[in-house]
Short mmCIF file of C-alpha atoms in Angstrom, two decimals:
data_model
loop_
_atom_site.label_atom_id
_atom_site.label_comp_id
_atom_site.label_asym_id
_atom_site.label_seq_id
_atom_site.Cartn_x
_atom_site.Cartn_y
_atom_site.Cartn_z
CA MET G 1 21.98 22.66 -13.90
CA LEU G 2 19.86 22.89 -17.06
CA HIS G 3 20.61 19.26 -17.89
CA LEU G 4 19.49 17.75 -14.59
CA PRO G 5 17.22 14.67 -14.95
CA ILE G 6 13.58 15.15 -13.98
CA GLY G 7 14.10 13.24 -10.72
CA ARG G 8 16.93 15.59 -9.70
CA TRP G 9 14.82 18.68 -10.50
CA ARG G 10 12.26 17.40 -7.96
CA ASP G 11 14.98 17.45 -5.29
CA TRP G 12 15.97 21.01 -6.11
CA ILE G 13 12.81 23.05 -6.80
CA PRO G 14 11.33 24.57 -3.58
CA ALA G 15 7.87 23.37 -2.60
CA ASP G 16 5.52 23.16 0.37
CA CYS G 17 5.85 20.10 2.59
CA PRO G 18 2.62 18.10 2.14
CA GLY G 19 2.65 17.32 5.85
CA CYS G 20 3.05 20.72 7.55
CA GLY G 21 2.98 23.19 4.65
CA ARG G 22 6.42 24.57 5.49
CA ARG G 23 8.39 25.83 2.47
CA GLN G 24 11.48 23.78 1.79
CA GLY G 25 14.02 23.05 -0.90
CA GLY G 26 12.84 20.02 -2.84
CA GLN G 27 9.67 17.98 -3.12
CA GLY G 28 8.19 15.58 -0.59
CA LEU G 29 8.04 15.68 3.19
CA CYS G 30 10.32 17.88 5.26
CA ALA G 31 12.82 16.38 7.70
CA ALA G 32 10.60 17.05 10.72
CA CYS G 33 7.57 15.32 9.20
CA LEU G 34 9.70 12.38 8.07
CA ALA G 35 11.03 12.02 11.59
CA SER G 36 7.51 12.08 13.07
CA LEU G 37 6.47 9.21 10.79
CA ARG G 38 9.53 7.06 11.41
CA PRO G 39 8.56 3.94 13.42
CA ASP G 40 10.04 3.62 16.89
CA PRO G 41 12.88 1.08 16.53
CA ALA G 42 12.50 0.09 20.17
CA ARG G 43 8.82 -0.84 19.78
CA PRO G 44 8.41 -4.60 19.29
CA CYS G 45 5.95 -5.55 16.55
CA CYS G 46 4.39 -8.77 15.37
CA GLY G 47 6.60 -10.49 12.82
CA ARG G 48 3.56 -11.49 10.80
CA CYS G 49 1.10 -8.56 10.78
CA ALA G 50 3.34 -5.65 11.99
CA HIS G 51 1.00 -4.66 14.83
CA PRO G 52 2.74 -3.52 18.05
CA LEU G 53 2.90 -6.29 20.65
CA ASP G 54 1.06 -5.99 23.94
CA GLU G 55 2.60 -5.84 27.42
CA VAL G 56 3.12 -9.60 27.58
CA GLY G 57 4.64 -9.85 24.10
CA GLY G 58 1.52 -11.10 22.32
CA CYS G 59 -0.05 -9.76 19.16
CA PRO G 60 -3.49 -8.25 19.89
CA ASP G 61 -4.50 -8.48 16.24
CA CYS G 62 -3.51 -11.96 15.04
CA GLY G 63 -6.03 -14.74 15.45
CA PRO G 64 -5.32 -18.29 16.63
CA GLU G 65 -4.73 -19.48 13.05
CA PRO G 66 -1.91 -18.02 10.94
CA PRO G 67 -3.13 -15.80 8.10
CA ALA G 68 -2.60 -16.57 4.42
CA TYR G 69 -0.03 -13.78 4.10
CA ASP G 70 3.52 -14.32 5.33
CA ARG G 71 4.60 -10.83 6.38
CA VAL G 72 3.47 -7.20 6.49
CA VAL G 73 5.66 -4.16 5.87
CA ALA G 74 4.10 -0.85 6.94
CA ALA G 75 5.59 2.59 6.25
CA PHE G 76 3.95 4.27 9.27
CA ASP G 77 1.08 4.06 11.76
CA TYR G 78 -2.40 5.10 10.73
CA ALA G 79 -2.43 7.86 13.35
CA GLY G 80 -1.59 11.54 13.56
CA LEU G 81 0.22 12.83 10.47
CA GLY G 82 0.13 9.39 8.86
CA ARG G 83 -3.66 9.28 9.04
CA ASP G 84 -3.93 12.82 7.69
CA LEU G 85 -1.70 12.05 4.71
CA ILE G 86 -3.75 8.97 3.81
CA ARG G 87 -6.98 10.95 4.04
CA ASP G 88 -5.57 13.74 1.87
CA TYR G 89 -4.46 11.16 -0.68
CA LYS G 90 -7.65 9.07 -0.77
CA ILE G 91 -10.49 11.35 0.24
CA ARG G 92 -9.23 14.73 -0.97
CA ARG G 93 -7.79 13.01 -4.08
CA ARG G 94 -4.35 14.58 -3.84
CA LEU G 95 -2.69 12.39 -6.44
CA SER G 96 0.55 14.36 -5.99
CA LEU G 97 0.98 12.53 -2.66
CA ALA G 98 1.45 9.20 -4.43
CA ARG G 99 5.17 9.77 -4.96
CA PRO G 100 6.16 10.85 -1.41
CA LEU G 101 3.99 8.07 0.04
CA ALA G 102 5.61 5.54 -2.28
CA ASP G 103 9.01 6.83 -1.17
CA LEU G 104 8.07 6.18 2.47
CA LEU G 105 7.05 2.63 1.65
CA VAL G 106 10.27 2.07 -0.30
CA ARG G 107 12.19 3.16 2.80
CA ALA G 108 10.27 0.67 4.97
CA VAL G 109 10.76 -2.19 2.50
CA LEU G 110 14.50 -1.60 2.26
CA ALA G 111 14.81 -1.33 6.06
CA GLY G 112 13.22 -4.76 6.52
CA GLU G 113 14.81 -6.48 3.55
CA ALA G 114 17.55 -8.37 5.38
CA GLY G 115 16.80 -12.10 5.40
CA ASN G 116 13.64 -11.72 3.31
CA PRO G 117 13.63 -12.69 -0.37
CA ARG G 118 12.59 -10.04 -2.83
CA PRO G 119 9.22 -10.66 -4.49
CA ASP G 120 8.91 -11.55 -8.15
CA TRP G 121 5.87 -9.35 -8.67
CA VAL G 122 4.22 -6.35 -7.06
CA VAL G 123 0.41 -6.26 -7.34
CA PRO G 124 -2.03 -3.66 -5.95
CA VAL G 125 -5.27 -4.46 -4.17
CA PRO G 126 -7.91 -3.74 -6.85
CA ALA G 127 -10.15 -0.79 -6.10
CA ARG G 128 -13.92 -0.94 -5.97
CA ARG G 129 -15.64 0.39 -9.11
CA GLU G 130 -17.50 3.03 -7.13
CA SER G 131 -14.23 4.25 -5.59
CA LEU G 132 -12.57 4.43 -9.01
CA ARG G 133 -15.43 6.50 -10.40
CA ARG G 134 -15.35 8.85 -7.41
CA ARG G 135 -11.59 9.38 -7.20
CA GLY G 136 -10.55 8.91 -10.80
CA PHE G 137 -7.57 6.78 -9.76
CA SER G 138 -6.68 3.76 -7.64
CA PRO G 139 -4.55 4.76 -4.60
CA PRO G 140 -2.89 1.32 -4.22
CA ALA G 141 -2.18 1.01 -7.95
CA GLU G 142 -0.47 4.42 -8.17
CA VAL G 143 1.77 3.62 -5.21
CA ALA G 144 2.50 0.10 -6.47
CA ARG G 145 3.59 1.39 -9.88
CA LEU G 146 5.96 3.99 -8.40
CA LEU G 147 7.31 1.66 -5.73
CA ALA G 148 8.05 -1.13 -8.22
CA ARG G 149 9.93 1.29 -10.44
CA ARG G 150 12.04 2.53 -7.53
CA LEU G 151 12.90 -1.01 -6.41
CA GLY G 152 13.40 -2.44 -9.90
CA LEU G 153 10.55 -4.93 -9.50
CA ARG G 154 7.84 -6.00 -11.91
CA CYS G 155 4.42 -4.50 -11.28
CA HIS G 156 1.42 -6.53 -12.43
CA LEU G 157 -1.46 -4.06 -12.11
CA ASP G 158 -4.02 -6.68 -13.14
CA GLY G 159 -2.64 -9.58 -11.11
CA VAL G 160 -5.66 -9.64 -8.78
CA ARG G 161 -9.26 -8.85 -9.75
CA ARG G 162 -12.55 -8.45 -7.95
CA MET G 163 -15.11 -11.15 -8.62
CA ARG G 164 -17.72 -8.99 -6.90
CA GLU G 165 -17.75 -5.69 -5.08
CA GLY G 166 -18.28 -7.00 -1.56
CA GLU G 167 -19.62 -5.01 1.36
CA ARG G 168 -18.09 -1.73 2.46
CA GLN G 169 -16.03 -2.51 5.56
CA ALA G 170 -16.01 0.74 7.51
CA ALA G 171 -18.93 -0.20 9.77
CA LEU G 172 -18.07 -3.92 10.13
CA ASP G 173 -16.25 -5.58 13.00
CA ARG G 174 -13.30 -7.93 12.45
CA ALA G 175 -15.33 -11.13 12.14
CA LEU G 176 -17.77 -9.60 9.67
CA ARG G 177 -14.94 -8.07 7.64
CA LEU G 178 -13.24 -11.44 7.30
CA ARG G 179 -16.51 -13.07 6.27
CA ALA G 180 -17.43 -10.30 3.82
CA GLN G 181 -14.16 -10.65 1.88
CA VAL G 182 -14.44 -14.41 1.23
CA GLY G 183 -14.60 -15.02 -2.52
CA VAL G 184 -14.27 -11.34 -3.44
CA PHE G 185 -10.88 -11.64 -5.20
CA THR G 186 -9.33 -13.91 -7.77
CA ALA G 187 -5.77 -14.01 -9.09
CA PHE G 188 -4.39 -14.95 -12.46
CA GLY G 189 -4.00 -18.70 -12.67
CA ALA G 190 -6.68 -19.64 -10.13
CA ALA G 191 -8.55 -22.80 -11.13
CA GLY G 192 -11.20 -21.99 -13.71
CA ARG G 193 -10.55 -18.24 -13.47
CA PRO G 194 -7.94 -17.29 -16.08
CA HIS G 195 -7.10 -13.66 -16.69
CA PRO G 196 -6.67 -12.86 -20.36
CA ALA G 197 -3.67 -10.72 -21.21
CA PRO G 198 -4.70 -7.12 -22.05
CA PRO G 199 -3.86 -5.78 -25.51
CA ALA G 200 -0.41 -4.22 -25.66
CA HIS G 201 -1.83 -0.76 -26.38
CA ARG G 202 -3.84 -0.88 -23.13
CA ALA G 203 -0.95 -1.90 -20.88
CA LEU G 204 -0.35 0.61 -18.09
CA PRO G 205 3.13 1.98 -17.38
CA GLY G 206 5.08 -0.37 -15.11
CA SER G 207 2.85 -3.38 -15.74
CA ALA G 208 4.34 -6.73 -16.67
CA ALA G 209 4.49 -7.33 -20.40
CA ASP G 210 3.58 -11.00 -20.11
CA SER G 211 0.49 -10.74 -17.91
CA ALA G 212 -0.48 -14.32 -18.82
CA ARG G 213 2.55 -15.73 -16.97
CA PRO G 214 1.46 -18.19 -14.27
CA LEU G 215 1.92 -17.44 -10.58
CA SER G 216 3.16 -20.92 -9.72
CA GLY G 217 6.16 -20.67 -7.39
CA ARG G 218 6.12 -16.87 -7.38
CA ARG G 219 6.68 -14.51 -4.47
CA ILE G 220 4.19 -11.65 -4.49
CA ALA G 221 4.05 -8.30 -2.69
CA VAL G 222 0.51 -6.91 -2.34
CA VAL G 223 0.33 -3.12 -2.07
CA ASP G 224 -2.51 -1.39 -0.20
CA ASP G 225 -3.00 1.95 1.51
CA VAL G 226 -4.20 0.96 5.02
CA LEU G 227 -4.16 -2.35 6.88
CA THR G 228 -6.83 -2.42 9.58
CA THR G 229 -8.03 -5.93 10.42
CA GLY G 230 -6.14 -7.61 7.59
CA ALA G 231 -9.37 -8.97 6.06
CA THR G 232 -8.65 -7.62 2.58
CA LEU G 233 -5.03 -8.76 2.61
CA GLN G 234 -6.13 -12.17 3.87
CA ALA G 235 -8.58 -12.55 0.97
CA VAL G 236 -6.06 -11.36 -1.64
CA ALA G 237 -3.30 -13.58 -0.26
CA SER G 238 -5.64 -16.57 -0.28
CA ALA G 239 -6.48 -15.92 -3.94
CA LEU G 240 -2.80 -15.58 -4.86
CA LYS G 241 -1.81 -18.78 -3.08
CA GLU G 242 -4.72 -20.61 -4.70
CA ALA G 243 -3.18 -19.51 -8.01
CA GLY G 244 0.19 -21.00 -7.01
CA ALA G 245 2.08 -18.21 -5.23
CA VAL G 246 4.43 -19.56 -2.57
CA ARG G 247 4.88 -16.38 -0.55
CA VAL G 248 2.70 -13.28 -0.17
CA GLU G 249 3.72 -10.13 1.65
CA GLY G 250 1.55 -7.10 2.38
CA TRP G 251 3.25 -3.78 1.68
CA VAL G 252 1.02 -1.07 3.12
CA LEU G 253 1.39 2.65 3.61
CA ALA G 254 -0.24 2.70 7.04
CA ARG G 255 -0.94 0.14 9.75
CA ALA G 256 -3.92 0.80 12.03
CA VAL G 257 -2.95 0.13 15.64
CA SER G 258 -4.92 -0.39 18.83
CA PRO G 259 -5.61 2.70 20.98
CA GLY G 260 -2.52 3.67 22.93
CA SER G 261 -0.10 1.97 20.54
CA GLY G 262 0.69 5.12 18.54
CA ARG G 263 3.33 7.54 19.74
CA ASP G 264 1.18 10.63 19.46
CA GLY G 265 -2.10 9.28 20.82
CA GLY G 266 -3.78 9.80 17.44
CA ARG G 267 -3.26 13.57 17.33
CA GLY G 268 -3.19 14.94 13.81
CA ARG G 269 -1.39 17.96 12.46
CA GLY G 270 -4.41 20.20 13.12
CA ARG G 271 -4.99 21.06 9.47
CA VAL G 272 -5.83 19.29 6.25
CA LEU G 273 -4.24 20.69 3.12
CA GLN G 274 -6.53 21.29 0.19
#
């Protein structure tokens, strides 16, 4: 018992479930909270953006033209407990949630892996400077690093950069969000926009050692916390494909769905843990 690896100690030491607060043996979400987040296998979803299909089998969120990204994998809906967990993680800055949230996304990726090639790189959506200063960490980057380690993939934390901050999207409709994200991101290898390799002593854990390696012919998974309209993922995927990537997937913790699509009608757990 004294010689258990750190990962095994996490499964043994009692802790409070971050979803309901119930005491349990081991870290992470309890079985009941995990079950409440598990997507309904009988619910048909769009093969491209992962939004639930409407009554006639159409996607209410995809436009007439196919997006730059090829597929979206979402761990859970941005509703109820899922929404509360994301808010605790991002707004209340509960960095300890990064690991259980990454575990949920790993589960979703593995469940949808059949027939889909594994990516060569995992890259996070880069955070806004103001958000980094406020939180002290990047929610997508923390999840991307943990997820890549669990799946044995290479995580390039600096694979995509912001050329400018762009407008905050919360108050914008879909059309304005899409327009506001044009030209915001650039990827390593884009024409005239090289990314210099960071010094070895500044490399973050889990990042690729050869950050100057071109993206030509690569398959990339882009990690983000919430997919709403897909405007950010569209802009990042466009930048990656401009740099030579042949396939871009969005791996997101939560997928926002149209009213009535969620199983619990948007009801939360009734409490937000501090």
